[in-house]
Coordinates of C-alpha atoms and ligand atoms in Angstrom, one line a residue:
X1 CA 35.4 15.6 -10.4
X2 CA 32.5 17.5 -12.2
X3 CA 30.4 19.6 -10.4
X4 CA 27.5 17.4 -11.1
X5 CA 29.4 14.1 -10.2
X6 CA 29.9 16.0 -7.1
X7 CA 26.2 16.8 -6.2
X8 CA 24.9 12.9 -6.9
X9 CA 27.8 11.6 -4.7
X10 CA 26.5 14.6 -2.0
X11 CA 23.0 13.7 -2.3
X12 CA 23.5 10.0 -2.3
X13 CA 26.2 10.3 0.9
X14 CA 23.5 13.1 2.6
X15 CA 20.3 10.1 1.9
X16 CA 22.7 7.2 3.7
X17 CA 23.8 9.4 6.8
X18 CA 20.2 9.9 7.2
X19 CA 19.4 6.9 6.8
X20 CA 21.8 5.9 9.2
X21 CA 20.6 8.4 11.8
X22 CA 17.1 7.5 11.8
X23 CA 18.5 4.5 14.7
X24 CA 19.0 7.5 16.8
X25 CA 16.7 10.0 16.2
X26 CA 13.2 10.2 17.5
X27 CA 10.9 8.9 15.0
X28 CA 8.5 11.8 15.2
X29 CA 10.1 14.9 13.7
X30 CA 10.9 17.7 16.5
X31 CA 8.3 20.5 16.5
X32 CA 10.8 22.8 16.1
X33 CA 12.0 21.6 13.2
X34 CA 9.3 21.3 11.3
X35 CA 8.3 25.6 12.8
X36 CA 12.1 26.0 11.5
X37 CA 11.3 24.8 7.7
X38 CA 7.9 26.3 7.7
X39 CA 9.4 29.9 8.3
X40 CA 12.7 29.5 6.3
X41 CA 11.2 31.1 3.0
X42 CA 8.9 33.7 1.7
X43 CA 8.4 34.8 -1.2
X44 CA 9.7 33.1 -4.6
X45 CA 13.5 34.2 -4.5
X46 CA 13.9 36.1 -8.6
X47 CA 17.1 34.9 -8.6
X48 CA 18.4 30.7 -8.0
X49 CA 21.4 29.7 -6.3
X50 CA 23.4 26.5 -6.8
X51 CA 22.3 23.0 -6.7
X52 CA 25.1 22.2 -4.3
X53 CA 23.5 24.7 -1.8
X54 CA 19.8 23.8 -2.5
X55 CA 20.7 20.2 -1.3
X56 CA 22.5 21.3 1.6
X57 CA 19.7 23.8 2.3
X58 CA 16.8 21.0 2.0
X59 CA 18.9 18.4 4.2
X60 CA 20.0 20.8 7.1
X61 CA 15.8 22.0 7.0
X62 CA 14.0 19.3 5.3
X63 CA 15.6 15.7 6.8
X64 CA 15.3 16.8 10.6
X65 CA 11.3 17.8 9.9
X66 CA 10.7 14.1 7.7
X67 CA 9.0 11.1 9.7
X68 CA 11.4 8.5 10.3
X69 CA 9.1 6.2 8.5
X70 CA 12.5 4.5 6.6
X71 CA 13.5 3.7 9.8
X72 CA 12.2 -0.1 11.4
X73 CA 10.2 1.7 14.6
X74 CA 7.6 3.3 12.6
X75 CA 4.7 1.6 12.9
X76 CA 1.9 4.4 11.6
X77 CA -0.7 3.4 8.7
X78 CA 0.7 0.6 6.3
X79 CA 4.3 2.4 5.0
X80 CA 6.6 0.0 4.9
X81 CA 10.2 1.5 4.0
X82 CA 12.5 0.6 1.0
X83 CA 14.6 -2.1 0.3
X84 CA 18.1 -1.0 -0.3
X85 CA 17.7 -2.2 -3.7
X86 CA 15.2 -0.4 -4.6
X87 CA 16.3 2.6 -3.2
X88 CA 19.4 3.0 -5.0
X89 CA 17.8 2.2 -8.6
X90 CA 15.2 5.2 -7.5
X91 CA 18.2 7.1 -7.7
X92 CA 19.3 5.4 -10.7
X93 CA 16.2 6.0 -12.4
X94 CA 16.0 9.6 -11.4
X95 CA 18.9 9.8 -13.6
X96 CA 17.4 8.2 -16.3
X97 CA 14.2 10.5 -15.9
X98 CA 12.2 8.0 -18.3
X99 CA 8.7 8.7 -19.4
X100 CA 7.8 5.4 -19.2
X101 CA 3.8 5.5 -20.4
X102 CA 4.9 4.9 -24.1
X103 CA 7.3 2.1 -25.0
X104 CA 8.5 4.1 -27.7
X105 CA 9.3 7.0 -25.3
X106 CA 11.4 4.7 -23.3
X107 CA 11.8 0.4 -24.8
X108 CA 14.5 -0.2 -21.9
X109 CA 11.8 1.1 -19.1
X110 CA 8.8 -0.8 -21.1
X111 CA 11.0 -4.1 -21.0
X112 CA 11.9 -3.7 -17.4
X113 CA 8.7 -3.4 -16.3
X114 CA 7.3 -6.0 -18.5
X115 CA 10.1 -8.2 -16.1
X116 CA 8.4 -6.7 -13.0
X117 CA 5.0 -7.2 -13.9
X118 CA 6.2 -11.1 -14.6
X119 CA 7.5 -11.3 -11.6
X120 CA 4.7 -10.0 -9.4
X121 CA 2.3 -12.5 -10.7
X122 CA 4.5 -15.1 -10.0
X123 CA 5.3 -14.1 -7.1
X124 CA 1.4 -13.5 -6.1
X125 CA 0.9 -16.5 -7.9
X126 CA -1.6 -15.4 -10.2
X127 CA -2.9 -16.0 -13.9
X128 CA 0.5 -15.2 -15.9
X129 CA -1.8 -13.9 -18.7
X130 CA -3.3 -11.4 -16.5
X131 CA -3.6 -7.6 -17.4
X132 CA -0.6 -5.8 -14.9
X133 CA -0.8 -2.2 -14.2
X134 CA 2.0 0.2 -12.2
X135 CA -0.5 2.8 -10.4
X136 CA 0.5 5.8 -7.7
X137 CA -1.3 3.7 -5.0
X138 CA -3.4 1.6 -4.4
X139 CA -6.3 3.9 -4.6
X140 CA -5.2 4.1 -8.1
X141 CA -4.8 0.6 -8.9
X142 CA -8.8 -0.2 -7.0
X143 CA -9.8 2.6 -9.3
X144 CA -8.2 0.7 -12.3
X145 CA -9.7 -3.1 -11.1
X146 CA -13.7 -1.2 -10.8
X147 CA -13.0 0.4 -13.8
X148 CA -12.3 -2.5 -15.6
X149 CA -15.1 -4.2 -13.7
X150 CA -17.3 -1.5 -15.3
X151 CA -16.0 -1.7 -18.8
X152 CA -16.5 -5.9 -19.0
X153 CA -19.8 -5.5 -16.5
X154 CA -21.7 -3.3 -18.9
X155 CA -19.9 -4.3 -22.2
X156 CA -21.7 -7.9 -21.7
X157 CA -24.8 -5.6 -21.6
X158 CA -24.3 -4.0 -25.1
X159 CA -22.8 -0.8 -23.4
X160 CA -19.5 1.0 -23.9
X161 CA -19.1 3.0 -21.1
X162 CA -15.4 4.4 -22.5
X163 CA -17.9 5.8 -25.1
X164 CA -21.1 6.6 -23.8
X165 CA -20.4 6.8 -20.2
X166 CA -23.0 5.8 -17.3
X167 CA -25.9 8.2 -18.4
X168 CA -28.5 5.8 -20.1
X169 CA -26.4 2.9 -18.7
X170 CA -27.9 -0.7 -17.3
X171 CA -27.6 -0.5 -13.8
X172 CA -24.5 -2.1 -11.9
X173 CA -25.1 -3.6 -8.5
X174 CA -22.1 -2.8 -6.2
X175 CA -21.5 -4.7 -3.0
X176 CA -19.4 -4.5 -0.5
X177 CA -18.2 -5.2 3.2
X178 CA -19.4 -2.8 6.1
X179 CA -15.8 -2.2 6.7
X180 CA -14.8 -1.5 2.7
X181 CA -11.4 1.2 3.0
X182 CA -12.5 4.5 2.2
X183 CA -9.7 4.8 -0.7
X184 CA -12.2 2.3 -2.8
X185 CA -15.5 4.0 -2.0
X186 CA -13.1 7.0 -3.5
X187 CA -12.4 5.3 -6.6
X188 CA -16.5 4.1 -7.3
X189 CA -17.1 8.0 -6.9
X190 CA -14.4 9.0 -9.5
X191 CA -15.7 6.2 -12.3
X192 CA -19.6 7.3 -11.5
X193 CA -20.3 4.1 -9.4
X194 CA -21.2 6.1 -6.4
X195 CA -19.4 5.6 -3.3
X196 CA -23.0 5.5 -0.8
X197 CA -24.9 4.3 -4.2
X198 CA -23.7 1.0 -2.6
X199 CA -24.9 -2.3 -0.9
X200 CA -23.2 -3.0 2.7
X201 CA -23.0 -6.5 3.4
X202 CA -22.3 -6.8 7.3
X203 CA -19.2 -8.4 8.8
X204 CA -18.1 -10.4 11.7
X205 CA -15.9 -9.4 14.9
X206 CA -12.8 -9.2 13.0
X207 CA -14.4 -7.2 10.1
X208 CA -14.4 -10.4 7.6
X209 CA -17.4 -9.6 5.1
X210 CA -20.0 -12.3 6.4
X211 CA -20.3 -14.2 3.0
X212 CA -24.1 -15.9 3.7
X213 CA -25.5 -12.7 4.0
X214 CA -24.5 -11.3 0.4
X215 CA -27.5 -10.1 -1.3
X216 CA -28.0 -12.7 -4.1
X217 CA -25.7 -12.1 -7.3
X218 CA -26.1 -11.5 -10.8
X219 CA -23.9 -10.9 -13.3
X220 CA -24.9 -7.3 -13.4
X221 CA -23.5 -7.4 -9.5
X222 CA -19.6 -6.3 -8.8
X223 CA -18.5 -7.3 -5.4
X224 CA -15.5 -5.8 -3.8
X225 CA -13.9 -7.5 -1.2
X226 CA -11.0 -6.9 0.9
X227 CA -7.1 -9.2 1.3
X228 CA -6.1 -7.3 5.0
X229 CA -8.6 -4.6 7.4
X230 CA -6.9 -1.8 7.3
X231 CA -7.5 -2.3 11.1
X232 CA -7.5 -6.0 12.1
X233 CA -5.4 -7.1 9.1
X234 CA -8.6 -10.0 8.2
X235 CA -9.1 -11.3 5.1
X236 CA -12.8 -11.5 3.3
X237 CA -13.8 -15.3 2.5
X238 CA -12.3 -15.3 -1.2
X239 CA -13.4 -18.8 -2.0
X240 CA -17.0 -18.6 -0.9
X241 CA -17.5 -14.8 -2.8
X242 CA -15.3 -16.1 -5.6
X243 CA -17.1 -19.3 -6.3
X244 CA -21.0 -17.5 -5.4
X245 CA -19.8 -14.9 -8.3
X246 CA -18.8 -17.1 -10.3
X247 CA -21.9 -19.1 -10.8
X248 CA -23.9 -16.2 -12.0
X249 CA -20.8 -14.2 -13.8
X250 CA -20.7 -11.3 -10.7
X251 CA -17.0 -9.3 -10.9
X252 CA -14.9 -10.0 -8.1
X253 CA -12.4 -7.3 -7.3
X254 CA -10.2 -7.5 -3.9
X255 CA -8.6 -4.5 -2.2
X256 CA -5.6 -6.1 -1.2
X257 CA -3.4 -3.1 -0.6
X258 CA -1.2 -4.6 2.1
X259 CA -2.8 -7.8 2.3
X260 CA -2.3 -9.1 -1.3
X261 CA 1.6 -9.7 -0.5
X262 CA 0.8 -12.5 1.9
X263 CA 0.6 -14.7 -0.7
X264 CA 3.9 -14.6 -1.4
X265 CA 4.2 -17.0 1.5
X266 CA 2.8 -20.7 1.8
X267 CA 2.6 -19.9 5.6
X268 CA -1.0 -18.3 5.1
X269 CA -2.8 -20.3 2.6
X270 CA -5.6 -20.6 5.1
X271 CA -5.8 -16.5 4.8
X272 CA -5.0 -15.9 0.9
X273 CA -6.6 -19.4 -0.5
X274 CA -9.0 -18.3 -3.5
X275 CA -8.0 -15.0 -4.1
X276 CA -6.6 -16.5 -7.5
X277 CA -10.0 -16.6 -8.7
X278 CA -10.6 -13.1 -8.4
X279 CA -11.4 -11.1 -11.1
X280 CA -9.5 -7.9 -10.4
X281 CA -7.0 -7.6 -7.5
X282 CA -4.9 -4.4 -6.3
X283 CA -2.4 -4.3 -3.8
X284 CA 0.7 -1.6 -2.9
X285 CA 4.3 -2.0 -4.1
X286 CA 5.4 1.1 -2.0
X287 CA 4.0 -0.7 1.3
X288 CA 5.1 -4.5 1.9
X289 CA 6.7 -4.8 -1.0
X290 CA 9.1 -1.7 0.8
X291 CA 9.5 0.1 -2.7
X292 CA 10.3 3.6 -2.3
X293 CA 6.9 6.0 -3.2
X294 CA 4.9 6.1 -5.2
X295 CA 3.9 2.1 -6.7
X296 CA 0.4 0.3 -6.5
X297 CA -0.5 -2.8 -8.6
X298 CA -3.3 -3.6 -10.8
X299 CA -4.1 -6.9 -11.8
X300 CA -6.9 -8.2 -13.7
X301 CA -7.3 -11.3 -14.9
X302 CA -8.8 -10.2 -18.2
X303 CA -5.9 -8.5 -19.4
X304 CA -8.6 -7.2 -22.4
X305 CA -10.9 -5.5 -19.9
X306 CA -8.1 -3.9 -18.3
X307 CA -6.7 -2.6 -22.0
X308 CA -10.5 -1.7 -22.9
X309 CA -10.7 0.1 -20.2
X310 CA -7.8 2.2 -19.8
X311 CA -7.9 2.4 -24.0
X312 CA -6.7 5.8 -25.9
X313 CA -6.0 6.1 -29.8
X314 CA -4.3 9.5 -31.3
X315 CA -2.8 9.5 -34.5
X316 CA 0.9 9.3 -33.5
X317 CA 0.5 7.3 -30.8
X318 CA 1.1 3.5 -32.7
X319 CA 0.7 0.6 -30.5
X320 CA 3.1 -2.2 -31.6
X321 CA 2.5 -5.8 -30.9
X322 CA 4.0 -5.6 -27.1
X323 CA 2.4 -4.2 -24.1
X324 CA 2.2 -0.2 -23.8
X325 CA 2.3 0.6 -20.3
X326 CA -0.1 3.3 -20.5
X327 CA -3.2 1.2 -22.1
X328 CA -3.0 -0.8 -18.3
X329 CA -3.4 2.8 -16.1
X330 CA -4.6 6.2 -16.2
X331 CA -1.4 8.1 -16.8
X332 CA 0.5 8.6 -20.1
X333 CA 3.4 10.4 -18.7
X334 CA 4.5 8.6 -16.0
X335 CA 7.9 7.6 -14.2
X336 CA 9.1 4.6 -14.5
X337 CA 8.0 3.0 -11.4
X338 CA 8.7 -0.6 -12.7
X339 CA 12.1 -0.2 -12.1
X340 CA 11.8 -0.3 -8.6
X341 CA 9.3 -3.4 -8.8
X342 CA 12.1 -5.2 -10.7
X343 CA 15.1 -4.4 -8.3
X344 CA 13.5 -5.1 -4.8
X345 CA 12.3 -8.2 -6.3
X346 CA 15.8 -8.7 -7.9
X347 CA 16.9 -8.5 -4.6
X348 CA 15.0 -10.1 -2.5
X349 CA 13.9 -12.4 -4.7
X350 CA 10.6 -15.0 -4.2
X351 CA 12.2 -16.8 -1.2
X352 CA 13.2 -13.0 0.4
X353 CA 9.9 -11.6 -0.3
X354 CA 8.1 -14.5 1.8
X355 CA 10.9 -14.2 4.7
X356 CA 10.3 -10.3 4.5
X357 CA 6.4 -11.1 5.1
X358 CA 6.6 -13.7 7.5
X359 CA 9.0 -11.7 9.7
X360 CA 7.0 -8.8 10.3
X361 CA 3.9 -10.7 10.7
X362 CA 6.1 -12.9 13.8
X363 CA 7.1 -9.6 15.1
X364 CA 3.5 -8.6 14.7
X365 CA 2.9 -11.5 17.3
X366 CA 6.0 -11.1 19.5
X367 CA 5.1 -7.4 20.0
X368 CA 1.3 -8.5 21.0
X369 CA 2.1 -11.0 23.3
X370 CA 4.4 -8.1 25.1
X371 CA 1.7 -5.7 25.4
X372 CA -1.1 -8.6 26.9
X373 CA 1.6 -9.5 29.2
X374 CA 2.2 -6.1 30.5
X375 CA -1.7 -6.5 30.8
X376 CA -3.2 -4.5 27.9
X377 CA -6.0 -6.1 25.6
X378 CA -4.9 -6.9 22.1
X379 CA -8.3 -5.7 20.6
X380 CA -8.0 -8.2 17.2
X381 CA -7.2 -11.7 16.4
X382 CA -3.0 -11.2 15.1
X383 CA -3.4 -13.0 12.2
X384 CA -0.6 -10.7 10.0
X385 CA 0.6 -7.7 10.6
X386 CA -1.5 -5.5 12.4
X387 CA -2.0 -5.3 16.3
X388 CA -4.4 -3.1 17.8
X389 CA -4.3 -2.2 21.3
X390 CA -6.2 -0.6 24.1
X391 CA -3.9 0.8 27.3
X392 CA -7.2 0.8 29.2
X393 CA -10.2 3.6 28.9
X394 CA -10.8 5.6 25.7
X395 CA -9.2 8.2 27.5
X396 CA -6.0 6.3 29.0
X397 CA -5.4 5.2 25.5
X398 CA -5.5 8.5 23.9
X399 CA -3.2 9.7 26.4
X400 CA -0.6 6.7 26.1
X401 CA -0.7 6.8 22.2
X402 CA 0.2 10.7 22.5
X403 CA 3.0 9.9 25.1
X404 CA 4.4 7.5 23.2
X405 CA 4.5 9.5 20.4
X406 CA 6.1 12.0 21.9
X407 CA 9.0 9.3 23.7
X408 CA 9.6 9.1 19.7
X409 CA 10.9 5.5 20.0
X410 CA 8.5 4.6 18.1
X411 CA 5.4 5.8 16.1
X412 CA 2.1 4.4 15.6
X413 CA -1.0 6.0 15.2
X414 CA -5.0 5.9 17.3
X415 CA -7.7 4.3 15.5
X416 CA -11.4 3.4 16.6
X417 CA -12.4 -0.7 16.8
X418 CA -16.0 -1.2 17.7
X419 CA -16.4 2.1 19.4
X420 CA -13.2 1.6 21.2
X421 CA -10.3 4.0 21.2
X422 CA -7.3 1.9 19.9
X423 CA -2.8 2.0 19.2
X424 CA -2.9 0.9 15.8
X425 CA 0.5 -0.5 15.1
X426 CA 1.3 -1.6 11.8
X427 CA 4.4 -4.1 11.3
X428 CA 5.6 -3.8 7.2
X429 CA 9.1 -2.8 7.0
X430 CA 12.4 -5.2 5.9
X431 CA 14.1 -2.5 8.4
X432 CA 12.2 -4.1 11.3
X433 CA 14.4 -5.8 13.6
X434 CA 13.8 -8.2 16.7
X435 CA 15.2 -6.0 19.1
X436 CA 13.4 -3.2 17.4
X437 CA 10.3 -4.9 18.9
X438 CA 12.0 -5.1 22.3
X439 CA 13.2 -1.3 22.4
X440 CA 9.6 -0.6 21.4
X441 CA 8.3 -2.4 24.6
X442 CA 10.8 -1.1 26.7
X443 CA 9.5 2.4 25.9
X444 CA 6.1 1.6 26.7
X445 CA 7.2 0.7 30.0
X446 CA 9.5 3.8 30.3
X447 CA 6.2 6.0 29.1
X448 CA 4.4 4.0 31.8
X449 CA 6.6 4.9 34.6
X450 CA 6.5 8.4 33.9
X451 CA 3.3 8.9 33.7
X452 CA 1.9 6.8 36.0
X453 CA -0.9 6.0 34.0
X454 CA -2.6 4.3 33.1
Ligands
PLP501 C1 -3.4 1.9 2.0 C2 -4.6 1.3 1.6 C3 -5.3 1.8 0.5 C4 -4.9 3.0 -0.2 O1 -3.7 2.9 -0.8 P1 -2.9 4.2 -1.3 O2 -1.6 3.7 -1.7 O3 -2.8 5.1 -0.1 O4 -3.6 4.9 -2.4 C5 -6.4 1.1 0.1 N1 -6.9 0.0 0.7 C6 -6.2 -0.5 1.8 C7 -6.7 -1.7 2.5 C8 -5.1 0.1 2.3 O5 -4.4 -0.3 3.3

């Protein structure tokens, strides 16, 4: 075997026994390992070593220190793990190492994810001419939705921002729901929008923008609404903003990070309804869609004010007739995330993707009901994958989340609801299993013996 055929067979056997392991490990990396890797080096060594021994070196200090986030018990943010599929064409397409921004750079990546960004807007059942987008995140792909927003907002104005940029500019109105995510107020300060420059329309107990008391629209006005609280997991009335901005020409973008891949079900039309009318929509690949880091997903139904937008010309850069990957995002250089689109959806394919959803937002439900009957108060209505739960005071809550933490069965992080200390716990990985759920209630009753609290 060559030495290189021996190091990709090592890496790939090291990444499945730790996969494998994660079912017995605490999900929360030991404290010691993590002091263990930070003090294993100093200074940049002059001389290298092998390959061979840098892998073994990173597993035996790196894997013991990682978050068992690719396991089906972590339950933290919105991370959602990765699909074997998609997994093992990362790997693949680490081989390849495809620069993947040009289609001239790399026509086999360009066509693959041309299939992948097909597929996602069926699959989202949106516009099939749409403009599609591979971003790092979704912070990435809102900033690429605003900024086409901004391009076809002030271009019906006689502006090119692209070319003149916002000083001089007509004045955009931007409005959006007291509970907008912080990664979009993030992207209106990097395109000049302002992140506080804003209008805060307030929302009801579940955080749902309250759509009658939008500030009247114009088509100078670009509304940003959310698919999924980053807390509650509620949905923004779509149809009612949708069909207001649409009377009066408004932009209608929708931060739909996790949400967004609800509609890959029937099961919750009641949620996703109207969000087809949207004008720009971003969502994450690397979270329910359990794509390995990093993916996000820009659509926009105007696939010319995405291109506009996102628009470079250089002299030996010639655009052909098809789609270049890097006139729909930031990057030039880029990997070739759509590979990893293309093979979890391969795998799963449209019927998996829905089963995927619907079973975590079921498991959602089946682990609220356990915690209410065990007497805690589910703080939100469980209407998809996030649960939010008190154990009782601020204080008892703090000390339970850190407790269970620590048990490592599980992991899921605090967040505040309405001034209330809450367990945030976050159901979005294909890893997620039934008895998962139950070995994750069982362990809050073991905590609860222990400590005698709350
Ligand atoms: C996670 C998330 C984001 C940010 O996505 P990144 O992939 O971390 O950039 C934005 N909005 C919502 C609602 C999210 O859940």
């Amino acid at each position: 075997m060559s030495e290189l055929r021996r190091l990709l067979k090592n890496a790939a056997v090291r990444g499945a026994d730790y996969l494998e392991g994660l079912d017995v490990r605490s999900v929360a990396p030991d404290p010691a390992a993590l002091d263990a890797l930070a003090s294993a080096f100093g200074d940049l060594p002059p001389d290298g070593t092998t390959a061979e021994s840098v892998l073994e070196e990173l597993d035996r200090l790196g894997s013991p220190a990682t978050m068992g986030s690719a396991g089906g018990r972590y339950f933290g943010f919105v991370i959602g793990g990765s699909v074997p599929g998609a997994l093992a064409a990362n790997l693949l397409a680490g081989a390849w190492d495809q620069c993947a921004g040009m289609r001239i750079g790399s026509p086999g990546a360009a066509i693959i994810e041309d299939i992948a960004c097909r597929w996602l807007l069926q699959l989202l059942r949106l516009p099939a001419n749409a403009g599609v987008g591979l971003t790092t995140g979704a912070t990435m792909a809102n900033f690429v939705g605003l900024a086409a927003a901004r391009h076809a907002l002030l271009s019906r104005q006689g502006w090119s921002v692209e070319r003149h940029g916002l000083y001089g500019a007509p004045e955009i109105e931007v409005i959006v729901g007291e509970q907008v995510h912080v990664s979009a107020l993030k992207a209106l300060g990097m395109l000049g929008l302002g992140s506080e420059r804003v209008t805060r329309v307030p929302v009801d107990d579940q955080g749902r923008m309250l759509a009658e008391q939008c500030p009247p629209l114009n088509d100078r006005c670009l509304v940003l609404m959310q698919a999924g609280n980053v807390n509650t997991g509620a949905f923004d009335p779509a149809i009612a903003i949708c069909e207001a901005a649409a009377q009066v020409g408004a932009w209608v973008h929708v931060d739909g990070a996790f949400g967004l891949w609800a509609r890959a079900t029937r099961q919750m039309d009641d949620l996703t309804h109207g969000l087809e009318q949207a004008d720009s929509l971003a969502a994450d690949a690397h979270k329910w869609l359990n794509v390995p880091y990093d993916c996000g997903v820009a659509v926009v139904r105007d696939a010319e004010a995405l291109a506009s937008a996102m628009a470079f010309h250089a002299p030996y850069l010639v655009h052909g007739e098809n789609r270049e990957p890097a006139q729909y995002t930031p990057e030039m250089s880029r990997r070739a995330r759509g590979v990893e689109v293309f093979a979890a959806l391969r795998q799963l394919g449209a019927k998996g993707v829905a089963e995927l959803i619907e079973r975590n937002c079921r498991q959602a439900r089946h682990f609220a009901e356990g915690l209410r009957m065990r007497e805690f108060e589910i703080l939100n209505d469980v209407v998809l994958n996030q649960v939010l739960v008190a154990f009782g005071s601020d204080d008892e809550t703090r000390s339970m989340v850190e407790a269970l933490q620590r048990d490592g069965t599980f992991w899921a992080g605090g967040t505040t609801w309405k001034d209330r200390q809450a367990m945030r716990i976050s159901v979005s990985s294909w890893r997620t299993t039934d008895e998962d759920i139950q070995r994750c209630l069982d362990a809050v009753d073991r905590v609860l013996t222990k400590n005698g609290c709350p």
